[in-house]
Structure formats: C-alpha cells, structure tokens
Amino acid sequence: MDVVYKALIAAVAAFAAVCFPYLLLAFLCRHRKHRLLLPRCSSSSSSSPPPRAMDAAAELSLSPSSSWSLYGGSSSALQKISLDDLSRATGGFSPDNIIGDGSFGFVYRAVLPGSGAAQPVAVKRLSADHGGGAGDREFRAELEVLGGLSHRHLARLLGFCAAGRDRVLVYELLERGSLDAWLHGAGAGAGAGDGDGEEEAMRLLPWAARVRVTRGAAAALAFLHHDRQPPVLHRDVKSSNVLLDEGFEAKLADFGHARVVSGGPAASHLSTQAAGTAGYMAPEIREGMGASVKADVYSFGVLMMETVTGRRPNWPMKNVSGKEVSLLKWAREKVEAGMSSEIADHRMGLIQGEKEAEEVKAFLDVAQSCTEECPRYRPSMQEVVEMLNRL
Ligand SMILES: Nc1ncnc2c1ncn2[C@@H]1O[C@H](COP(=O)(O)OP(=O)(O)OP(=O)(O)O)[C@@H](O)[C@H]1O
Ligand SMILES: *[C@@H]1O[C@H](CO)[C@@H](O)[C@H](O)[C@H]1NC(C)=O
C-alpha cells in the first residue's frame, strides 16, 4: 500500500516538475495580453494567420542531446594549422598580442604566413582548463556550426588546431574590435588618441553607424534563423560578440554556444544548461525552458537598447522614483512617459525634431517588441530586418 502511495506521489511530482515551465510560459503570455499597449509584433501580423511551418519548426526547442550537425560539409575547406605555426604567429601566445578576453580564453592578433600575402588573423586559444570539457564543446560548436556558414555579416572561421589538450580557432581579423568596446570601452567618448582620421570621426559611434551595425547584426541573425534549415540558434547575442570590420560593418561572432535546432518540444525541459549572458538572457531561458529563436530575438532587443542608450544592459538604472530598475524597464518607463529622446546616448548629439530623433523613436519601438516578456509576442528576425529597413 505504502509503496503504491509513494509511487503515485513521485509520479505526480514528476509530472508537475515537467509541466511547470509550460504553465509559467502560458501565464506569462496570458498576463501580457491584459496590458493595454498592444505589441507591435501582433499588429504587424494583423489577422493572426496560422504560424508558418518554418516558424513553427524554429520555435521547437533544442534538444540537449541533439547530435552535432555539419552544414554543407564546407568545413573541409577549413585549414588545419599546427600549434607550432600558431605559436610562431602569435609570438609564443605573447600577452602583448592579446586583443580580447573571453570566458573560455584569450584572443590574439597574429599574422599567418600563407601562400601569397601574409594574412592578419585573430587566434582564439581555449583555455587548457577546459580541454575536453566546456572548452571542447565551445570548440566543436564553432567548428561545426560557424565552420559551415558563410554570410556577409558573420565573422569568418578560417582554421583550427586540436593538438593534445590545445584547442585553437583562427578567424579573419576584424580590425575595429567589438561593438562593446566602441560603446563602453576606455576610448569611447573620451580622448582616445592614436587612431586614424576615420577612427577619430567614429569615436562616438554616430547614430547612422549604430543603425548600420544593428542592421548588419539583424541580417546575420535572420540568416541563421530563416535561411538555414534546420535553423541555427546563436544563444549568446551581445555587444562583445558583434565585431566591426575595417569599414565598420557588423560581423556576428562567437558561435561557442550556438546550436542547430533539432528535436521536438518535448525535449525542451531537459535543456538544463542555460546559455547566455546576464542582462541579455530572455526570461524563459532564466526559467530553464530551453532555447528558441525567440530567445535570440530577445537578446537582440537588449543589444538594440544598449546600442541606442550607450548603457550596459546589466547595470541597474534609477527610475524617476529613485528605484533601481533594469535598463529595459527604465527605457520602457521613459518611452511610456513620452520622454524617448532622453534615452538616446547623449554623446551622439541628436537634436530633437530632426530625422535622426524620429529614427530613434522607431528604433526603440523595435527594441521593445523584441524584448516582450512572452516569446510569442516578439517579432521574428525577418520582421526585425524589415522594421529596421523602414526606419
Ligand atoms: N575575429 C576577431 N577579430 C578581432 N577581435 C576579436 C575577434 N574575435 C574575438 N575578438 C575579440 O576578443 C573578444 C573575446 O571574444 P570571445 O568570443 O572569445 O569572448 P566573449 O564574447 O567576450 O565572451 P564569451 O566567450 O563569454 O561569449 C571579443 O569581444 C573581441 O574583442
Ligand atoms: C520605479 O520602479 C519601481 C520598482 O520597479 C516601480 O514600482 C515604480 O512604479 C517605478 N516608478 C515609475 C514612476 O515608473
């Protein structure tokens, strides 16, 4: 008897644990409907047609046990580079050549002696502590996802090296570094010195440049979500992963957390490792509900808010009542109070009433619909691209 009871209780508990995320999601979505402000995403698809097949597929959550997929087999075009060559190219992985610092290791500037002209590259060495563990996952994701992709707004992976415990990835060098550094770096807004004329003119990242970078990053994500079958989730969209080339064109980088969507919705609750970075993470990811394209859309919305305000998304802001709130909430309150012009990064020197200030308003609208709490109310990246083109 007792055993039967225990089994019954265990079964009910397990059922409840499995259902909880779905109930929460349902609650979030229902809750959202009662708000007065209609989300832009639902008004743009006015008579709410049934979701397109691809959207439905893309919304399927990611199976944590999904096997690794190779796209197009084009990773065979990737160069295998010896550790010796990489060591020589980076001056023995000299600290002097470090241009970036990620959670899995350092990124070095290097020159690879190729056939023909020597090529400047970025070399990412995954820390040995992670060899075989998390670092290996990151290595494989970069190789197997990014390695097979090619797009104007994706950072290009050129080669790799796996020797012993060492895992090294080689990318095209993106000369201007990350958007993060341009928005918040030591040189941003202050008297950075030694740059060339263009660098000087771009120091404050004028509005037009911010819009161009945002459009580029949106195009990259739309490509991953809509032009690949099955879709690719980036899962770590943030300003340090948007890199800028010589002409300040955006290139989405860091595919260490990226995954190819496969498996059905039933697998979603199994996804235990929530990928992403504080401040950019969609609420449903924080609740442990597995990734979807709409979680990328959320992070992208946060990135937009960061780009227009020039403020870090994980730093608390004070609202008019002196309460600490998130950047998103702060911005939402300002917009609702009709003070959107106050949000824009003042370093851009926008003048109210001018065309640019109007664009800021429209840009904020897009950012807000991307960061809707309920995933269903967020636009697709395709819609985001269209909205950004209409600014
Ligand atoms: N191809 C590249 N060209 C120029 N700089 C690069 C390149 N790749 C990376 N970097 C620099 O190195 C930094 C770290 O990159 P990386 O992708 O390893 O980590 P991250 O995005 O900062 O952190 P995380 O691993 O937690 O996502 C970037 O922000 C950028 O400044
Ligand atoms: C400021 O934030 C607090 C806490 O989130 C909130 O209760 C309050 O309504 C906000 N004030 C205004 C004026 O929006």
XYZ file of C-alpha atoms and ligand atoms in Angstrom, residues 317-326 329 333-334 336, ligand 2:
28
model
C 19.345 52.335 -13.617
C 17.432 54.626 -11.282
C 13.894 55.462 -12.347
C 12.093 58.706 -11.519
C 11.037 57.367 -8.127
C 14.667 56.590 -7.334
C 14.150 52.827 -7.548
C 16.764 50.611 -9.151
C 15.378 49.059 -12.312
C 16.816 47.255 -15.314
C 12.380 48.757 -17.582
C 9.029 53.818 -18.435
C 10.672 56.710 -20.276
C 5.609 55.454 -21.899
C 10.085 52.822 -10.414
O 10.368 51.451 -10.191
C 9.586 50.854 -9.197
C 10.130 49.451 -8.959
O 10.095 48.678 -10.116
C 8.117 50.858 -9.619
O 7.306 50.272 -8.631
C 7.681 52.302 -9.857
O 6.375 52.319 -10.380
C 8.629 52.987 -10.854
N 8.287 54.395 -10.935
C 7.740 54.955 -12.006
C 7.412 56.395 -11.899
O 7.514 54.351 -13.014
